[in-house]
């Protein structure tokens, strides 16, 4: 995303641009993402009369970041992100919809918003890409249903309610039929949604602006002359070629999610770097950060958390490969709890994915493995699904057979299946059930926060996140720590220029996206807090390269 944003801006400003992508297809993590952007005070919000206040945002982000708060960086973001957004809305195929009711993740905090800062990407037709559709990275298979990546929360909701509401049934039948027609005609669904639509829209725009799009072209190292980055060594068709850059090089290699050495150094739960399960694209191996550090860049790891955490489960796909499922939604639903390896509840399950994994890591500190069990009763499983074990009418047997989904006719049986003390599990569930009946989780407050309730089931009363687990059989899925991207990264300035250890800009070198350290300093305040900055700092780098904005 950040690379496309920089490339499109620079090309739109009149520069000749090469975008070199290591993978065979373009899109990286962004193509697998939800495609949400967090941009306060945008024109989209103003057009819908949604009021926001930069001071409120400052107050919120400063309380999220504590002593690590970087007011300078945030102010650049607040001033320039709406401008970047408007630039893309005007000059490219990007189209977004404001989400007036999607709250910040800690919406009770002073300055947080109940909605209007997050926006989602509008679906896009793959036909608009022409042959480039073959070069678009696919969505995460674990987040697809019948070959479709579901779009908005509303669409997911229709799928969950397909057999409960006639309207939802019709929506689902329509979507399935149009996907089937696409598959027959084009071999895949042409209705692109979420992050896949975001990349497709930008890919089309990059092509329209004559950006040279090189796939299977990894950057190996930077070329420096007289203390200035003047190009890079890029592999093309197996041959290392020096590409000279008159203006500069933007590193946007998507961070270090699959850099085992960096994980080992920064992830406390992953002493060998391998006790971590990332659904991000595996080409994101920290290359950009290593190349920058090799020419004197500063790597900033002094953040609250080194990565954007998400609980995951590991699933065997039909073709025998391994899939990693991020758990964004199921944890918050009624009839679902999470327990530690000892069978105890340890967290408000409906909190954000970033917060959930931090609790998991502290609960398992000192233990040989960091994990938890997501537990639900039959009603919860068939209504909402647990990870890859989807809601009714999808079959459970493949997941039971593979061991992905554990089952017990009673809680005692389930406890045995997952290796926890049955009396502990029974008493945890009994306590939760008693609380659920009155709608208030006295142990961890599940369903007490605005964000919790947003992720729950609005039809369920009195608390959209709480229902007693009473309908056997009982099920569990093992949760492991993973990330949706990394936060630690290169130190950059307001133009996206990479800084050296002394804080000076390295001439000719820029970075944006997850290669750069997160402006939110390792915290996760709301939906879209990586793609918003990726667009903005990609844009700022592109402008600066073109000589504007100096
Ligand atoms: C399931 C999921 C949902 C998410 N939803 C959201 C969301 O809704 N909103 C949000 O803000 N964030 C979301 N995220 C996180 C977000 O997607 C990432 O933080 C973001 O996409 C990173 O963008 P990027 O441009 O830095 O990296 P990428 O989009 O990964 O692009 C980096 C590219 O660089 C390429 N590359 C790597 N090394 C080299 C090299 N040596 N030479 C050339 N190319 C190289 C990679 O192959 C990759 O294509 C989600 C993540 C996941 C996994």
Coordinates of C-alpha atoms and ligand atoms in Angstrom, one line a residue:
X1 CA 0.0 0.0 0.0
X2 CA 2.6 2.5 1.1
X3 CA 4.7 1.8 -2.0
X4 CA 1.8 2.2 -4.3
X5 CA 0.8 5.5 -2.6
X6 CA 4.4 6.9 -3.0
X7 CA 4.7 5.7 -6.6
X8 CA 1.3 7.1 -7.7
X9 CA 2.0 10.4 -6.0
X10 CA 5.4 10.8 -7.5
X11 CA 4.2 9.8 -11.0
X12 CA 1.2 12.1 -10.7
X13 CA 3.7 14.9 -9.9
X14 CA 5.5 14.1 -13.2
X15 CA 8.3 11.8 -12.1
X16 CA 9.4 8.5 -13.8
X17 CA 8.7 5.8 -11.3
X18 CA 9.6 2.1 -11.0
X19 CA 7.7 0.0 -8.4
X20 CA 9.7 -3.1 -7.7
X21 CA 7.7 -5.9 -6.0
X22 CA 9.5 -9.0 -4.6
X23 CA 6.5 -11.3 -4.9
X24 CA 4.9 -12.6 -8.1
X25 CA 1.8 -10.6 -7.3
X26 CA 1.2 -7.1 -6.1
X27 CA -0.5 -6.3 -2.8
X28 CA 1.4 -7.6 0.2
X29 CA -0.4 -7.6 3.5
X30 CA -2.7 -4.9 2.2
X31 CA -4.3 -7.2 -0.3
X32 CA -5.3 -9.5 2.7
X33 CA -6.5 -6.7 4.9
X34 CA -9.8 -5.2 5.9
X35 CA -9.0 -2.1 3.8
X36 CA -9.9 0.3 6.7
X37 CA -8.2 3.6 7.0
X38 CA -8.3 5.7 10.2
X39 CA -8.2 9.4 9.2
X40 CA -9.7 11.9 11.7
X41 CA -11.3 15.1 10.3
X42 CA -11.6 13.9 6.7
X43 CA -13.7 15.5 4.0
X44 CA -15.8 12.3 4.1
X45 CA -16.6 13.1 7.8
X46 CA -17.3 16.7 7.0
X47 CA -19.6 15.8 4.2
X48 CA -21.7 13.8 6.6
X49 CA -21.6 16.5 9.2
X50 CA -19.5 14.3 11.6
X51 CA -17.8 16.7 14.0
X52 CA -14.3 15.9 15.3
X53 CA -11.7 18.0 16.9
X54 CA -7.9 17.7 16.5
X55 CA -7.4 18.4 20.1
X56 CA -9.6 15.5 21.1
X57 CA -7.5 13.2 18.8
X58 CA -4.3 14.5 20.5
X59 CA -5.8 13.9 23.9
X60 CA -6.8 10.4 23.0
X61 CA -3.6 9.4 21.3
X62 CA -1.4 11.0 24.0
X63 CA -3.3 8.9 26.6
X64 CA -2.8 5.8 24.5
X65 CA 0.9 6.3 24.0
X66 CA 1.8 7.7 27.4
X67 CA 5.4 8.7 27.7
X68 CA 6.1 7.5 24.1
X69 CA 3.6 10.0 22.6
X70 CA 5.2 11.9 19.7
X71 CA 3.2 15.0 19.3
X72 CA 5.2 16.2 16.3
X73 CA 4.4 13.1 14.3
X74 CA 0.8 13.0 15.2
X75 CA 0.4 16.7 14.2
X76 CA 1.9 15.9 10.8
X77 CA -0.6 13.1 10.5
X78 CA -3.6 15.2 11.6
X79 CA -2.7 18.0 9.2
X80 CA -1.7 15.9 6.2
X81 CA -3.8 12.7 6.3
X82 CA -7.0 14.5 5.2
X83 CA -5.0 16.2 2.4
X84 CA -3.5 12.9 1.3
X85 CA -7.0 11.3 1.2
X86 CA -8.4 14.2 -0.9
X87 CA -5.5 13.9 -3.2
X88 CA -6.2 10.2 -3.8
X89 CA -9.9 10.7 -4.1
X90 CA -9.3 13.4 -6.7
X91 CA -6.5 11.8 -8.7
X92 CA -7.0 8.1 -8.5
X93 CA -9.5 5.3 -8.5
X94 CA -9.6 5.2 -4.7
X95 CA -13.2 5.4 -3.3
X96 CA -14.0 5.0 0.4
X97 CA -17.1 5.1 2.7
X98 CA -17.0 6.7 6.1
X99 CA -18.1 4.4 9.0
X100 CA -20.0 6.8 11.2
X101 CA -20.6 4.2 13.9
X102 CA -17.2 2.3 14.0
X103 CA -15.8 3.4 17.4
X104 CA -12.1 3.8 18.4
X105 CA -10.8 0.7 20.2
X106 CA -10.8 2.5 23.6
X107 CA -13.9 4.6 23.0
X108 CA -14.5 5.5 26.6
X109 CA -11.1 7.4 26.8
X110 CA -11.2 11.1 26.7
X111 CA -10.9 12.3 23.1
X112 CA -11.8 9.0 21.6
X113 CA -14.5 8.8 19.0
X114 CA -17.7 6.8 18.7
X115 CA -17.4 6.8 14.9
X116 CA -16.4 8.9 11.9
X117 CA -12.6 8.4 11.9
X118 CA -12.6 5.1 10.1
X119 CA -13.4 4.5 6.5
X120 CA -13.6 1.4 4.4
X121 CA -12.7 0.8 0.7
X122 CA -15.6 0.5 -1.7
X123 CA -15.8 -2.8 -3.6
X124 CA -14.1 -2.7 -7.0
X125 CA -14.6 -4.8 -10.2
X126 CA -11.6 -6.9 -11.1
X127 CA -12.5 -6.4 -14.7
X128 CA -11.2 -2.8 -14.5
X129 CA -7.7 -4.2 -14.0
X130 CA -7.7 -6.0 -17.3
X131 CA -4.7 -8.4 -17.4
X132 CA -3.3 -7.0 -14.2
X133 CA -6.0 -9.0 -12.3
X134 CA -3.6 -11.9 -12.7
X135 CA -1.0 -9.9 -10.8
X136 CA -3.2 -9.0 -7.9
X137 CA -2.4 -10.9 -4.7
X138 CA -5.4 -12.9 -3.4
X139 CA -7.2 -12.3 -0.1
X140 CA -6.5 -14.6 2.8
X141 CA -8.3 -17.9 2.0
X142 CA -9.3 -18.2 5.7
X143 CA -11.4 -15.0 5.4
X144 CA -13.2 -16.1 2.3
X145 CA -16.6 -17.9 2.0
X146 CA -17.4 -19.8 -1.3
X147 CA -14.5 -18.0 -3.0
X148 CA -15.7 -14.5 -1.9
X149 CA -14.1 -12.1 0.5
X150 CA -17.0 -10.6 2.3
X151 CA -17.1 -6.8 2.4
X152 CA -18.5 -4.7 5.1
X153 CA -19.7 -5.8 8.5
X154 CA -23.2 -5.6 7.1
X155 CA -22.4 -8.2 4.5
X156 CA -20.8 -10.6 7.0
X157 CA -24.0 -10.1 9.1
X158 CA -26.2 -11.2 6.2
X159 CA -24.1 -14.4 5.8
X160 CA -24.5 -15.2 9.5
X161 CA -28.2 -14.6 9.4
X162 CA -28.9 -16.3 6.0
X163 CA -31.2 -18.9 7.5
X164 CA -32.8 -16.5 9.9
X165 CA -33.9 -13.6 7.8
X166 CA -35.5 -13.7 4.3
X167 CA -33.6 -10.4 3.4
X168 CA -30.3 -11.9 4.4
X169 CA -31.1 -15.1 2.5
X170 CA -31.7 -13.2 -0.7
X171 CA -28.5 -11.2 -0.3
X172 CA -26.5 -14.3 0.2
X173 CA -28.1 -16.2 -2.7
X174 CA -27.4 -13.1 -4.9
X175 CA -23.8 -13.0 -3.8
X176 CA -23.2 -16.7 -4.2
X177 CA -24.9 -16.7 -7.7
X178 CA -22.8 -13.8 -9.0
X179 CA -19.6 -15.3 -7.6
X180 CA -20.4 -18.6 -9.3
X181 CA -21.1 -16.8 -12.6
X182 CA -17.7 -15.0 -12.3
X183 CA -15.9 -18.3 -11.5
X184 CA -17.4 -20.0 -14.5
X185 CA -16.5 -17.0 -16.8
X186 CA -13.2 -15.7 -15.3
X187 CA -12.0 -18.4 -13.0
X188 CA -12.4 -16.2 -9.9
X189 CA -14.7 -13.7 -8.2
X190 CA -14.4 -10.3 -9.9
X191 CA -16.1 -8.5 -7.1
X192 CA -13.1 -7.3 -5.1
X193 CA -13.6 -6.1 -1.5
X194 CA -11.7 -4.8 1.5
X195 CA -7.9 -4.6 1.2
X196 CA -8.1 -6.5 -2.1
X197 CA -10.2 -3.7 -3.6
X198 CA -7.9 -1.1 -2.1
X199 CA -4.8 -2.6 -3.8
X200 CA -6.8 -3.1 -7.0
X201 CA -7.9 0.5 -7.1
X202 CA -4.3 1.7 -6.5
X203 CA -2.8 -0.8 -8.9
X204 CA -5.1 0.5 -11.6
X205 CA -4.2 4.1 -10.8
X206 CA -0.5 3.3 -10.8
X207 CA -0.9 1.7 -14.3
X208 CA -2.9 4.8 -15.5
X209 CA -0.1 7.1 -14.3
X210 CA 2.5 5.0 -16.2
X211 CA 4.3 3.7 -13.1
X212 CA 6.5 0.8 -14.3
X213 CA 5.2 -2.2 -12.3
X214 CA 7.8 -4.9 -11.9
X215 CA 6.8 -8.1 -10.1
X216 CA 9.2 -10.8 -9.0
X217 CA 11.7 -8.1 -8.6
X218 CA 13.2 -8.0 -5.1
X219 CA 15.4 -5.1 -4.0
X220 CA 18.7 -6.5 -2.6
X221 CA 20.6 -3.4 -1.5
X222 CA 20.8 0.3 -1.8
X223 CA 23.5 2.1 -3.9
X224 CA 25.1 5.0 -2.1
X225 CA 27.4 7.6 -3.6
X226 CA 28.8 10.6 -1.7
X227 CA 26.5 9.8 1.2
X228 CA 23.4 9.9 -0.9
X229 CA 21.2 7.0 -1.9
X230 CA 21.3 7.1 -5.7
X231 CA 19.6 3.8 -6.5
X232 CA 19.2 0.1 -5.7
X233 CA 20.2 -3.3 -6.8
X234 CA 17.0 -5.0 -8.0
X235 CA 16.7 -8.5 -9.3
X236 CA 14.9 -9.0 -12.6
X237 CA 14.3 -12.3 -14.1
X238 CA 17.1 -13.7 -11.9
X239 CA 19.6 -11.0 -12.8
X240 CA 20.8 -8.4 -10.4
X241 CA 20.5 -5.0 -12.0
X242 CA 21.5 -1.6 -10.7
X243 CA 18.6 0.9 -11.1
X244 CA 19.7 4.5 -10.7
X245 CA 17.2 6.9 -9.1
X246 CA 17.6 10.5 -9.9
X247 CA 15.4 11.6 -7.0
X248 CA 15.5 8.8 -4.5
X249 CA 14.3 5.4 -3.2
X250 CA 11.2 4.7 -1.1
X251 CA 11.5 1.6 1.1
X252 CA 8.0 0.1 1.6
X253 CA 8.7 -3.6 2.0
X254 CA 6.0 -4.0 4.7
X255 CA 7.9 -4.5 7.9
X256 CA 9.3 -7.6 9.6
X257 CA 6.4 -10.0 10.2
X258 CA 8.3 -12.9 8.7
X259 CA 11.9 -11.8 9.7
X260 CA 12.8 -14.6 12.2
X261 CA 15.8 -12.8 13.6
X262 CA 13.9 -9.6 14.3
X263 CA 11.0 -11.5 15.9
X264 CA 13.5 -13.3 18.0
X265 CA 15.0 -10.0 19.2
X266 CA 11.6 -8.2 19.8
X267 CA 8.9 -10.7 20.5
X268 CA 9.1 -11.9 24.1
X269 CA 6.7 -14.8 23.4
X270 CA 8.9 -16.1 20.5
X271 CA 12.4 -16.9 21.9
X272 CA 13.4 -18.7 18.6
X273 CA 11.3 -16.4 16.4
X274 CA 9.1 -19.3 15.4
X275 CA 6.5 -19.3 18.3
X276 CA 4.5 -16.8 16.3
X277 CA 1.9 -17.3 13.6
X278 CA 1.4 -14.4 11.2
X279 CA -1.4 -14.3 8.6
X280 CA 0.6 -11.5 6.8
X281 CA 2.3 -12.1 3.4
X282 CA 5.5 -14.2 3.9
X283 CA 7.5 -12.0 1.6
X284 CA 7.6 -9.3 4.3
X285 CA 10.9 -10.4 5.8
X286 CA 12.3 -7.1 7.0
X287 CA 14.4 -6.5 3.8
X288 CA 13.7 -2.8 3.6
X289 CA 14.6 -2.2 7.2
X290 CA 17.9 -4.2 6.9
X291 CA 18.9 -2.4 3.7
X292 CA 18.3 1.0 5.4
X293 CA 20.1 0.0 8.6
X294 CA 23.1 -1.1 6.4
X295 CA 23.4 2.5 5.1
X296 CA 23.2 4.0 8.6
X297 CA 19.4 4.3 9.3
X298 CA 18.1 4.2 12.8
X299 CA 15.7 1.4 13.7
X300 CA 13.3 2.4 16.4
X301 CA 12.2 -0.4 18.7
X302 CA 11.3 1.7 21.7
X303 CA 7.6 1.2 21.2
X304 CA 4.8 0.0 23.6
X305 CA 4.6 -3.2 21.5
X306 CA 6.8 -4.2 18.5
X307 CA 3.9 -5.4 16.4
X308 CA 0.1 -5.2 15.9
X309 CA -1.0 -8.4 17.6
X310 CA -3.8 -10.6 16.6
X311 CA -4.8 -14.0 18.0
X312 CA -4.6 -16.7 15.3
X313 CA -5.4 -20.4 14.8
X314 CA -3.5 -22.7 12.5
X315 CA -5.5 -24.7 10.1
X316 CA -4.7 -27.3 7.5
X317 CA -6.1 -26.3 4.1
X318 CA -7.7 -28.7 1.6
X319 CA -4.5 -28.6 -0.6
X320 CA -2.4 -29.6 2.4
X321 CA -0.8 -26.1 3.0
X322 CA -1.1 -24.4 6.3
X323 CA -3.5 -21.5 6.8
X324 CA -3.4 -18.9 9.6
X325 CA -6.7 -17.5 10.7
X326 CA -6.9 -14.2 12.4
X327 CA -9.6 -14.0 15.1
X328 CA -11.1 -10.5 14.9
X329 CA -14.8 -11.1 15.6
X330 CA -15.7 -14.4 17.1
X331 CA -14.2 -13.7 20.5
X332 CA -16.8 -11.0 21.2
X333 CA -19.9 -13.0 20.5
X334 CA -22.3 -14.3 23.1
X335 CA -21.7 -17.9 24.3
X336 CA -17.9 -17.6 23.8
X337 CA -15.1 -17.3 26.3
X338 CA -11.3 -17.7 26.2
X339 CA -9.3 -19.7 28.8
X340 CA -5.6 -20.0 29.5
X341 CA -3.7 -23.3 29.2
X342 CA -4.7 -23.8 32.8
X343 CA -8.4 -23.5 32.0
X344 CA -8.9 -20.1 33.6
X345 CA -10.4 -17.0 32.0
X346 CA -7.8 -14.3 31.8
X347 CA -9.1 -11.4 29.7
X348 CA -12.1 -9.5 28.4
X349 CA -12.5 -11.6 25.2
X350 CA -14.2 -8.8 23.3
X351 CA -11.3 -6.3 23.6
X352 CA -9.3 -5.5 20.5
X353 CA -7.1 -8.2 19.0
X354 CA -4.0 -6.1 20.0
X355 CA -5.1 -6.0 23.6
X356 CA -6.2 -9.6 23.7
X357 CA -2.8 -11.0 22.6
X358 CA -1.0 -8.8 25.2
X359 CA -3.2 -10.4 27.9
X360 CA -2.4 -13.8 26.4
X361 CA 1.4 -13.1 26.5
X362 CA 1.3 -11.9 30.1
X363 CA -0.9 -14.9 31.2
X364 CA 1.6 -17.3 29.7
X365 CA 4.8 -15.5 30.8
X366 CA 7.3 -18.1 32.1
X367 CA 5.4 -21.0 30.4
X368 CA 7.0 -22.9 27.6
X369 CA 4.2 -21.9 25.1
X370 CA 2.0 -18.9 24.7
X371 CA -1.6 -19.9 23.8
X372 CA -5.2 -20.0 24.9
X373 CA -8.4 -21.8 24.0
X374 CA -11.4 -20.1 22.5
X375 CA -14.4 -22.0 23.9
X376 CA -18.0 -21.9 22.9
X377 CA -21.2 -24.0 23.1
X378 CA -23.0 -25.5 20.2
X379 CA -25.4 -22.5 19.8
X380 CA -22.5 -20.1 19.6
X381 CA -20.6 -22.2 17.1
X382 CA -23.5 -22.7 14.8
X383 CA -24.6 -19.1 15.0
X384 CA -21.3 -17.2 14.7
X385 CA -18.6 -19.8 14.0
X386 CA -15.3 -20.2 15.8
X387 CA -12.3 -19.3 13.6
X388 CA -12.3 -21.5 10.5
X389 CA -15.2 -23.6 11.8
X390 CA -17.9 -21.5 10.2
X391 CA -21.5 -21.0 11.2
X392 CA -24.4 -23.3 10.1
X393 CA -24.8 -24.8 7.4
X394 CA -21.0 -25.2 6.9
X395 CA -19.8 -28.7 7.9
X396 CA -17.8 -29.2 11.1
X397 CA -16.5 -32.6 10.3
X398 CA -13.3 -31.6 8.5
X399 CA -12.3 -29.5 11.4
X400 CA -13.1 -32.1 14.0
X401 CA -11.3 -34.7 11.9
X402 CA -8.2 -32.6 11.5
X403 CA -8.1 -31.7 15.3
X404 CA -8.6 -28.0 14.6
X405 CA -11.8 -28.0 16.4
X406 CA -12.0 -29.9 19.8
X407 CA -15.4 -31.2 21.0
X408 CA -16.8 -32.6 24.3
X409 CA -20.3 -33.7 25.1
X410 CA -19.8 -32.1 28.5
X411 CA -17.4 -29.5 29.8
X412 CA -15.5 -32.3 31.5
X413 CA -15.0 -34.0 28.2
X414 CA -13.9 -30.8 26.5
X415 CA -11.5 -30.2 29.3
X416 CA -9.9 -33.6 28.7
X417 CA -9.8 -32.9 25.0
X418 CA -7.8 -29.7 25.4
X419 CA -5.7 -30.8 28.4
X420 CA -7.0 -28.5 31.1
X421 CA -8.2 -29.4 34.6
X422 CA -11.9 -30.1 34.3
X423 CA -12.9 -28.6 37.7
X424 CA -11.2 -25.4 36.8
X425 CA -13.0 -25.2 33.4
X426 CA -16.3 -26.1 35.0
X427 CA -16.1 -23.5 37.7
X428 CA -14.9 -20.8 35.2
X429 CA -17.9 -21.5 33.0
X430 CA -20.3 -21.7 35.9
X431 CA -19.1 -18.2 37.1
X432 CA -19.3 -16.8 33.6
X433 CA -22.8 -18.3 33.1
X434 CA -24.1 -16.7 36.3
X435 CA -22.8 -13.3 35.2
X436 CA -24.1 -13.8 31.7
X437 CA -27.6 -14.4 32.9
X438 CA -27.7 -10.9 34.5
X439 CA -25.7 -9.3 31.6
X440 CA -22.6 -8.2 33.5
X441 CA -19.3 -10.0 33.4
X442 CA -17.9 -9.3 36.9
X443 CA -14.6 -11.0 36.2
X444 CA -13.3 -9.2 33.1
X445 CA -16.1 -6.9 31.9
X446 CA -16.8 -8.7 28.6
X447 CA -19.4 -6.6 26.9
X448 CA -18.9 -3.6 29.1
X449 CA -16.9 -1.4 26.6
X450 CA -18.3 0.4 23.6
X451 CA -16.0 -1.5 21.3
X452 CA -16.9 -4.8 22.8
X453 CA -20.6 -4.2 22.2
X454 CA -19.9 -3.0 18.6
X455 CA -18.3 -6.4 17.9
X456 CA -21.0 -8.4 19.7
X457 CA -24.4 -9.4 18.5
X458 CA -26.7 -6.4 18.6
X459 CA -29.8 -8.6 18.7
X460 CA -28.7 -10.3 21.9
X461 CA -30.0 -8.7 25.1
X462 CA -29.3 -7.4 27.7
X463 CA -25.6 -7.6 26.7
X464 CA -24.6 -8.2 23.1
X465 CA -21.5 -10.1 24.1
X466 CA -22.8 -12.3 27.0
X467 CA -24.7 -15.5 26.9
X468 CA -24.3 -18.5 29.2
X469 CA -22.6 -21.6 27.6
X470 CA -25.4 -24.1 28.2
X471 CA -26.0 -25.9 24.9
X472 CA -23.8 -29.0 24.5
X473 CA -21.7 -30.1 22.8
X474 CA -18.9 -27.7 23.7
X475 CA -16.1 -26.7 21.4
X476 CA -12.6 -25.2 21.5
X477 CA -10.1 -23.8 19.1
X478 CA -6.5 -23.2 20.0
X479 CA -5.4 -19.5 19.8
X480 CA -1.8 -18.6 19.2
X481 CA -0.1 -15.2 19.1
X482 CA 0.2 -13.6 15.6
X483 CA 0.4 -10.1 14.0
X484 CA -1.4 -8.2 11.3
X485 CA 1.8 -6.1 10.7
X486 CA 4.7 -4.8 12.6
X487 CA 5.1 -1.4 14.5
X488 CA 8.9 -1.2 15.2
X489 CA 10.7 0.3 12.2
X490 CA 12.8 3.0 10.6
X491 CA 12.8 6.4 12.1
X492 CA 11.5 8.9 9.6
X493 CA 10.6 12.6 9.5
X494 CA 7.6 14.6 8.3
X495 CA 8.5 14.0 4.6
X496 CA 9.0 10.2 5.0
X497 CA 12.8 10.7 4.8
X498 CA 14.7 8.0 6.7
X499 CA 16.8 9.4 9.6
X500 CA 20.2 8.2 10.7
X501 CA 21.3 7.6 14.3
X502 CA 22.0 11.3 14.8
X503 CA 18.5 12.3 13.6
X504 CA 19.6 13.6 10.2
X505 CA 17.8 12.7 7.0
X506 CA 19.7 10.3 4.8
X507 CA 19.6 12.0 1.4
X508 CA 17.7 10.1 -1.3
X509 CA 16.1 7.6 1.2
X510 CA 12.5 7.4 2.2
X511 CA 10.3 4.9 3.9
X512 CA 6.6 4.5 4.6
X513 CA 4.1 1.8 5.7
X514 CA 5.3 -0.9 8.1
X515 CA 9.0 -0.4 7.2
X516 CA 8.7 2.9 9.2
X517 CA 8.1 3.0 12.9
X518 CA 4.4 3.4 13.8
X519 CA 3.4 7.0 14.6
X520 CA 1.1 5.4 17.3
X521 CA 4.2 4.2 19.1
X522 CA 3.2 0.5 19.4
X523 CA -0.4 1.2 20.5
X524 CA -3.6 0.3 18.5
X525 CA -6.1 3.1 19.0
X526 CA -8.6 2.3 16.3
X527 CA -9.5 0.6 13.0
X528 CA -7.2 1.5 10.1
X529 CA -4.3 2.9 12.1
X530 CA -1.7 1.3 9.8
X531 CA -3.2 1.9 6.3
X532 CA -4.1 5.5 7.1
X533 CA -0.4 6.4 7.8
X534 CA 0.8 4.1 4.9
X535 CA -1.3 6.2 2.5
X536 CA -0.3 9.5 4.1
X537 CA 3.5 9.0 4.5
X538 CA 3.6 7.3 1.1
X539 CA 2.0 10.4 -0.3
X540 CA 4.3 12.8 1.6
X541 CA 7.4 10.9 0.3
X542 CA 6.1 11.1 -3.2
X543 CA 5.5 14.8 -2.9
X544 CA 8.9 15.4 -1.4
X545 CA 10.6 13.4 -4.1
X546 CA 8.9 15.6 -6.7
X547 CA 10.4 18.7 -5.1
X548 CA 7.1 19.9 -3.6
X549 CA 6.7 20.2 0.1
X550 CA 10.4 20.8 0.9
Ligands
LIG1 C1 -6.2 -10.0 7.9 C2 -5.7 -8.6 8.1 C3 -6.5 -7.5 8.2 C4 -6.0 -6.2 8.3 N1 -6.9 -5.1 8.3 C5 -6.4 -3.9 8.3 C6 -7.2 -2.7 8.2 O1 -8.4 -2.9 7.9 N2 -6.7 -1.5 8.3 C7 -5.4 -1.3 8.6 O2 -4.9 -0.2 8.8 N3 -4.5 -2.4 8.7 C8 -5.0 -3.6 8.6 N4 -4.1 -4.7 8.6 C9 -2.7 -4.4 8.6 C10 -2.3 -3.8 7.3 O3 -2.8 -4.6 6.3 C11 -0.7 -3.7 7.2 O4 -0.2 -3.0 8.3 C12 -0.4 -2.9 5.9 O5 -1.0 -3.5 4.8 C13 1.1 -2.8 5.6 O6 1.2 -2.0 4.4 P1 2.6 -1.9 3.8 O7 2.5 -1.1 2.6 O8 3.6 -1.5 4.8 O9 3.1 -3.4 3.4 P2 2.5 -4.4 2.3 O10 1.1 -4.1 1.8 O11 2.7 -5.8 2.8 O12 3.4 -4.1 1.0 C14 4.8 -4.4 1.2 C15 5.3 -5.1 -0.1 O13 6.7 -5.1 -0.2 C16 7.1 -6.3 -0.8 N5 8.5 -6.6 -0.5 C17 9.1 -7.1 0.7 N6 10.4 -7.2 0.5 C18 10.7 -6.7 -0.7 C19 11.9 -6.5 -1.4 N7 13.1 -6.8 -0.9 N8 11.9 -5.9 -2.6 C20 10.7 -5.6 -3.2 N9 9.5 -5.8 -2.6 C21 9.5 -6.3 -1.3 C22 6.2 -7.4 -0.2 O14 6.1 -8.5 -1.0 C23 4.8 -6.6 -0.2 O15 4.1 -6.8 -1.3 C24 -4.6 -6.0 8.4 C25 -3.7 -7.1 8.3 C26 -4.3 -8.4 8.1 C27 -3.3 -9.5 8.0

